[in-house]
mmCIF file of C-alpha atoms in Angstrom:
data_model
loop_
_atom_site.group_PDB
_atom_site.id
_atom_site.type_symbol
_atom_site.label_atom_id
_atom_site.label_comp_id
_atom_site.label_asym_id
_atom_site.label_seq_id
_atom_site.Cartn_x
_atom_site.Cartn_y
_atom_site.Cartn_z
ATOM 1 C CA MET A 1 22.128 -92.911 -43.192
ATOM 2 C CA GLN A 2 21.513 -93.479 -39.392
ATOM 3 C CA VAL A 3 24.535 -91.303 -38.706
ATOM 4 C CA LYS A 4 23.426 -88.415 -40.755
ATOM 5 C CA LYS A 5 19.799 -88.667 -39.398
ATOM 6 C CA SER A 6 21.243 -88.807 -35.783
ATOM 7 C CA ARG A 7 23.573 -85.692 -36.733
ATOM 8 C CA PHE A 8 20.363 -83.670 -37.961
ATOM 9 C CA MET A 9 18.419 -84.620 -34.909
ATOM 10 C CA GLY A 10 21.236 -83.692 -32.681
ATOM 11 C CA CYS A 11 21.653 -80.319 -34.541
ATOM 12 C CA LEU A 12 17.777 -79.704 -34.138
ATOM 13 C CA ALA A 13 18.033 -80.606 -30.295
ATOM 14 C CA SER A 14 20.986 -78.350 -30.010
ATOM 15 C CA ALA A 15 19.166 -75.410 -31.731
ATOM 16 C CA GLY A 16 16.242 -76.028 -29.590
ATOM 17 C CA LEU A 17 18.197 -75.839 -26.430
ATOM 18 C CA LEU A 18 20.102 -72.833 -27.725
ATOM 19 C CA MET A 19 16.881 -70.867 -28.553
ATOM 20 C CA GLY A 20 15.718 -71.694 -25.067
ATOM 21 C CA ALA A 21 18.795 -70.545 -23.521
ATOM 22 C CA ALA A 22 18.757 -67.338 -25.458
ATOM 23 C CA SER A 23 15.266 -66.718 -24.554
ATOM 24 C CA SER A 24 15.914 -67.107 -20.750
ATOM 25 C CA GLN A 25 18.911 -64.935 -20.978
ATOM 26 C CA ALA A 26 16.924 -62.143 -22.726
ATOM 27 C CA LEU A 27 14.289 -62.261 -20.041
ATOM 28 C CA ALA A 28 16.969 -61.763 -17.336
ATOM 29 C CA GLN A 29 18.145 -58.728 -19.015
ATOM 30 C CA SER A 30 17.316 -55.149 -18.006
ATOM 31 C CA ASP A 31 13.860 -53.833 -18.349
ATOM 32 C CA SER A 32 15.030 -50.791 -20.373
ATOM 33 C CA GLN A 33 15.771 -53.200 -23.340
ATOM 34 C CA ALA A 34 13.024 -54.455 -25.802
ATOM 35 C CA TRP A 35 12.775 -55.460 -29.270
ATOM 36 C CA VAL A 36 9.920 -54.580 -31.823
ATOM 37 C CA SER A 37 7.786 -57.563 -32.775
ATOM 38 C CA GLU A 38 8.194 -59.598 -35.860
ATOM 39 C CA GLU A 39 5.737 -57.695 -37.816
ATOM 40 C CA LEU A 40 7.053 -56.131 -40.882
ATOM 41 C CA SER A 41 6.853 -52.821 -39.487
ATOM 42 C CA THR A 42 5.330 -50.906 -36.471
ATOM 43 C CA PHE A 43 3.940 -47.416 -36.508
ATOM 44 C CA VAL A 44 5.316 -45.086 -33.836
ATOM 45 C CA ARG A 45 3.443 -41.951 -32.578
ATOM 46 C CA SER A 46 4.420 -38.644 -31.133
ATOM 47 C CA GLY A 47 2.527 -38.969 -27.912
ATOM 48 C CA PRO A 48 1.033 -41.959 -25.907
ATOM 49 C CA THR A 49 -2.512 -42.204 -27.486
ATOM 50 C CA ASP A 50 -4.174 -42.918 -30.638
ATOM 51 C CA GLY A 51 -4.880 -39.143 -31.011
ATOM 52 C CA TYR A 52 -1.370 -38.299 -31.719
ATOM 53 C CA ARG A 53 0.053 -38.190 -35.212
ATOM 54 C CA ILE A 54 2.313 -41.183 -36.751
ATOM 55 C CA VAL A 55 5.741 -39.925 -37.167
ATOM 56 C CA GLY A 56 7.521 -42.992 -38.500
ATOM 57 C CA THR A 57 7.850 -46.583 -38.220
ATOM 58 C CA LEU A 58 10.119 -49.056 -36.466
ATOM 59 C CA ASN A 59 11.435 -52.222 -38.355
ATOM 60 C CA ALA A 60 10.426 -55.725 -37.213
ATOM 61 C CA GLY A 61 13.079 -57.127 -34.793
ATOM 62 C CA GLU A 62 14.807 -53.693 -34.089
ATOM 63 C CA GLU A 63 16.268 -53.251 -30.755
ATOM 64 C CA VAL A 64 15.023 -50.121 -28.779
ATOM 65 C CA GLU A 65 15.602 -48.497 -25.354
ATOM 66 C CA VAL A 66 12.533 -48.232 -23.036
ATOM 67 C CA LEU A 67 12.113 -44.803 -21.640
ATOM 68 C CA GLU A 68 8.921 -44.739 -20.112
ATOM 69 C CA GLU A 69 5.273 -46.299 -20.186
ATOM 70 C CA SER A 70 1.780 -44.656 -20.276
ATOM 71 C CA GLY A 71 -1.426 -46.469 -20.681
ATOM 72 C CA ASP A 72 -1.179 -48.773 -23.862
ATOM 73 C CA TYR A 73 1.977 -46.937 -25.048
ATOM 74 C CA THR A 74 5.634 -47.168 -24.291
ATOM 75 C CA ARG A 75 8.065 -44.250 -25.010
ATOM 76 C CA VAL A 76 11.230 -45.829 -26.657
ATOM 77 C CA ARG A 77 14.291 -44.730 -28.429
ATOM 78 C CA GLY A 78 15.130 -46.481 -31.688
ATOM 79 C CA SER A 79 18.523 -46.914 -33.597
ATOM 80 C CA GLY A 80 18.002 -43.360 -35.094
ATOM 81 C CA GLY A 81 18.036 -41.744 -31.705
ATOM 82 C CA ASP A 82 14.516 -40.183 -31.655
ATOM 83 C CA ALA A 83 12.168 -40.894 -28.784
ATOM 84 C CA VAL A 84 8.831 -42.095 -29.988
ATOM 85 C CA TRP A 85 5.696 -43.735 -28.657
ATOM 86 C CA VAL A 86 4.727 -47.259 -29.656
ATOM 87 C CA LEU A 87 1.920 -49.761 -28.716
ATOM 88 C CA SER A 88 3.323 -51.897 -25.629
ATOM 89 C CA ASP A 89 1.707 -54.865 -27.384
ATOM 90 C CA GLU A 90 4.140 -54.449 -30.385
ATOM 91 C CA LEU A 91 7.187 -54.851 -28.100
ATOM 92 C CA GLN A 92 8.587 -58.040 -26.811
ATOM 93 C CA GLN A 93 11.071 -58.803 -24.093
ATOM 94 C CA THR A 94 13.051 -61.372 -26.025
ATOM 95 C CA GLN A 95 15.633 -60.689 -28.903
ATOM 96 C CA SER A 96 13.905 -61.148 -32.286
ATOM 97 C CA ALA A 97 14.551 -64.402 -34.155
ATOM 98 C CA ARG A 98 16.124 -62.330 -37.080
ATOM 99 C CA GLU A 99 18.942 -61.102 -34.730
ATOM 100 C CA GLN A 100 19.188 -64.436 -33.046
ATOM 101 C CA LEU A 101 19.532 -66.372 -36.168
ATOM 102 C CA PRO A 102 22.978 -65.709 -37.054
ATOM 103 C CA GLU A 103 24.353 -66.338 -33.671
ATOM 104 C CA LEU A 104 22.227 -69.544 -33.376
ATOM 105 C CA GLU A 105 23.604 -70.718 -36.749
ATOM 106 C CA ASP A 106 27.109 -70.204 -35.456
ATOM 107 C CA GLN A 107 26.422 -72.144 -32.451
ATOM 108 C CA VAL A 108 24.807 -74.997 -34.358
ATOM 109 C CA ASP A 109 27.867 -74.943 -36.714
ATOM 110 C CA GLU A 110 30.254 -75.306 -33.681
ATOM 111 C CA LEU A 111 28.022 -78.077 -32.168
ATOM 112 C CA THR A 112 27.916 -79.521 -35.648
ATOM 113 C CA GLN A 113 31.760 -79.689 -35.710
ATOM 114 C CA GLU A 114 31.983 -80.789 -32.174
ATOM 115 C CA LEU A 115 29.587 -83.744 -33.015
ATOM 116 C CA ASP A 116 31.545 -84.379 -36.117
ATOM 117 C CA GLY A 117 34.724 -84.671 -34.039
ATOM 118 C CA ILE A 118 32.894 -86.860 -31.487
ATOM 119 C CA ASN A 119 31.671 -89.077 -34.346
ATOM 120 C CA ASP A 120 35.035 -89.251 -35.931
ATOM 121 C CA THR A 121 36.636 -90.222 -32.459
ATOM 122 C CA TRP A 122 34.007 -92.712 -31.902
ATOM 123 C CA GLU A 123 34.380 -94.355 -35.296
ATOM 124 C CA GLU A 124 38.200 -94.445 -34.718
ATOM 125 C CA ARG A 125 37.662 -96.090 -31.215
ATOM 126 C CA VAL A 126 35.147 -98.566 -33.003
ATOM 127 C CA SER A 127 37.568 -99.295 -35.821
ATOM 128 C CA SER A 128 40.334 -99.884 -33.232
ATOM 129 C CA MET A 129 38.117 -102.085 -31.118
ATOM 130 C CA ARG A 130 37.235 -103.895 -34.130
ATOM 131 C CA GLU A 131 40.730 -104.348 -35.115
ATOM 132 C CA THR A 132 41.655 -105.457 -31.729
ATOM 133 C CA LEU A 133 38.722 -107.934 -31.708
ATOM 134 C CA GLU A 134 39.932 -109.266 -35.053
ATOM 135 C CA ILE A 135 43.390 -109.910 -33.934
ATOM 136 C CA ARG A 136 42.087 -111.637 -30.616
ATOM 137 C CA GLU A 137 39.827 -113.623 -32.922
ATOM 138 C CA GLN A 138 42.764 -114.594 -34.969
ATOM 139 C CA ARG A 139 45.006 -115.404 -32.097
ATOM 140 C CA ILE A 140 42.262 -117.591 -30.601
ATOM 141 C CA THR A 141 41.739 -119.384 -33.811
ATOM 142 C CA GLU A 142 45.655 -120.083 -33.911
ATOM 143 C CA LEU A 143 45.872 -121.433 -30.406
ATOM 144 C CA GLU A 144 42.683 -123.711 -31.115
ATOM 145 C CA ALA A 145 44.578 -125.121 -34.062
ATOM 146 C CA ARG A 146 47.622 -125.431 -32.174
ATOM 147 C CA ASN A 147 45.858 -127.139 -29.405
ATOM 148 C CA GLN A 148 44.411 -129.716 -31.844
ATOM 149 C CA GLU A 149 47.617 -130.452 -33.190
ATOM 150 C CA LEU A 150 49.229 -130.956 -29.699
ATOM 151 C CA GLU A 151 46.183 -133.259 -28.810
ATOM 152 C CA SER A 152 47.029 -135.150 -32.034
ATOM 153 C CA VAL A 153 50.612 -135.561 -31.173
ATOM 154 C CA THR A 154 49.567 -136.538 -27.541
ATOM 155 C CA ASP A 155 47.195 -139.191 -28.710
ATOM 156 C CA GLN A 156 49.947 -140.670 -31.144
ATOM 157 C CA SER A 157 52.600 -140.589 -28.189
ATOM 158 C CA ARG A 158 50.030 -142.467 -26.124
ATOM 159 C CA GLN A 159 49.576 -145.106 -28.663
ATOM 160 C CA GLN A 160 53.403 -145.496 -29.009
ATOM 161 C CA VAL A 161 53.688 -145.722 -25.234
ATOM 162 C CA ARG A 162 51.012 -148.427 -25.203
ATOM 163 C CA ALA A 163 52.693 -150.272 -27.927
ATOM 164 C CA LEU A 164 55.941 -150.243 -26.193
ATOM 165 C CA GLU A 165 54.402 -151.208 -23.082
ATOM 166 C CA ALA A 166 52.889 -154.212 -24.870
ATOM 167 C CA ARG A 167 56.320 -155.069 -26.420
ATOM 168 C CA LEU A 168 58.016 -154.982 -23.002
ATOM 169 C CA ASP A 169 55.402 -157.075 -21.506
ATOM 170 C CA THR A 170 56.018 -159.666 -24.321
ATOM 171 C CA GLN A 171 59.685 -159.386 -23.914
ATOM 172 C CA GLU A 172 59.537 -159.767 -19.965
ATOM 173 C CA GLU A 173 57.288 -163.088 -20.724
ATOM 174 C CA ASP A 174 59.549 -164.504 -23.072
ATOM 175 C CA LEU A 175 62.728 -163.745 -20.707
ATOM 176 C CA LEU A 176 60.746 -165.496 -17.818
ATOM 177 C CA MET A 177 59.932 -168.463 -20.029
ATOM 178 C CA ARG A 178 63.802 -168.492 -21.034
ATOM 179 C CA TYR A 179 64.797 -168.452 -17.474
ATOM 180 C CA PHE A 180 62.305 -171.271 -16.560
ATOM 181 C CA MET A 181 63.472 -173.398 -19.423
ATOM 182 C CA TYR A 182 67.111 -172.622 -18.627
ATOM 183 C CA GLY A 183 66.594 -173.442 -14.961
ATOM 184 C CA GLY A 184 64.476 -176.641 -15.859
ATOM 185 C CA GLY A 185 67.312 -177.766 -18.087
ATOM 186 C CA VAL A 186 70.027 -177.299 -15.599
ATOM 187 C CA ALA A 187 67.993 -179.122 -12.852
ATOM 188 C CA GLY A 188 67.240 -181.907 -15.383
ATOM 189 C CA ALA A 189 70.779 -182.301 -16.199
ATOM 190 C CA GLY A 190 71.806 -182.197 -12.632
ATOM 191 C CA LEU A 191 69.258 -184.888 -11.918
ATOM 192 C CA LEU A 192 70.488 -187.164 -14.733
ATOM 193 C CA VAL A 193 73.990 -186.882 -13.523
ATOM 194 C CA GLY A 194 73.172 -187.650 -10.152
ATOM 195 C CA LEU A 195 71.326 -190.714 -11.328
ATOM 196 C CA ILE A 196 74.029 -192.009 -13.710
ATOM 197 C CA VAL A 197 77.201 -191.255 -11.600
ATOM 198 C CA PRO A 198 76.439 -193.773 -8.862
ATOM 199 C CA HIS A 199 76.119 -196.572 -11.554
ATOM 200 C CA LEU A 200 79.300 -195.815 -12.998
ATOM 201 C CA PRO A 201 82.090 -198.663 -12.413
ATOM 202 C CA ARG A 202 84.859 -197.567 -10.246
ATOM 203 C CA ARG A 203 88.413 -198.089 -10.924
ATOM 204 C CA ARG A 204 90.352 -200.154 -8.787
ATOM 205 C CA LYS A 205 93.539 -198.824 -7.256
ATOM 206 C CA LYS A 206 96.471 -200.644 -8.223
ATOM 207 C CA ARG A 207 98.710 -201.987 -5.430
ATOM 208 C CA ASP A 208 102.194 -200.926 -5.426
ATOM 209 C CA ARG A 209 104.571 -203.840 -5.785
ATOM 210 C CA TRP A 210 108.124 -203.501 -4.610
ATOM 211 C CA PHE A 211 109.019 -207.070 -5.645
#
């Protein structure tokens, strides 16, 4: 609904700009060009005063060629080719709205199509950006899940390392105790042997008798 409203407002603004541009362009045209005012019809006379007889009418919005001016009247040539006099107040220097309307409608249609194209392009860009954003969000979610998984594996590995270190410390202590016990046993056995050996009876050497 907002898009349609924006399009409508844009078309109105464009039409206003076009009408302003058309008016400016009309003012810049030659002074020999004029248009009959927007009245339904305008009476024309055979001379430049109210005393001359009415010889016909000009249609509202009709384009005429300005020939000369005299007092309140202007001599013009209409589409029929006859030169007649018309009140100057009933002429205008801008193109009539009736003649401007088809051109303005065409320009509004062109602008509407252009706006539709811009809107379609913008919607495609927005859709592409949304798709890209969704892909990035999905990728971020996957990376976060992978990160949590790796953190869990890391914590398990740390716990295993700590358990192995504790077992290694225990084994080292057991090994040291075994070394101490083995060394103590060897030392005790050596001491015991050292104490016993001196008290053992010595065997006498037999004398060799030749007779």
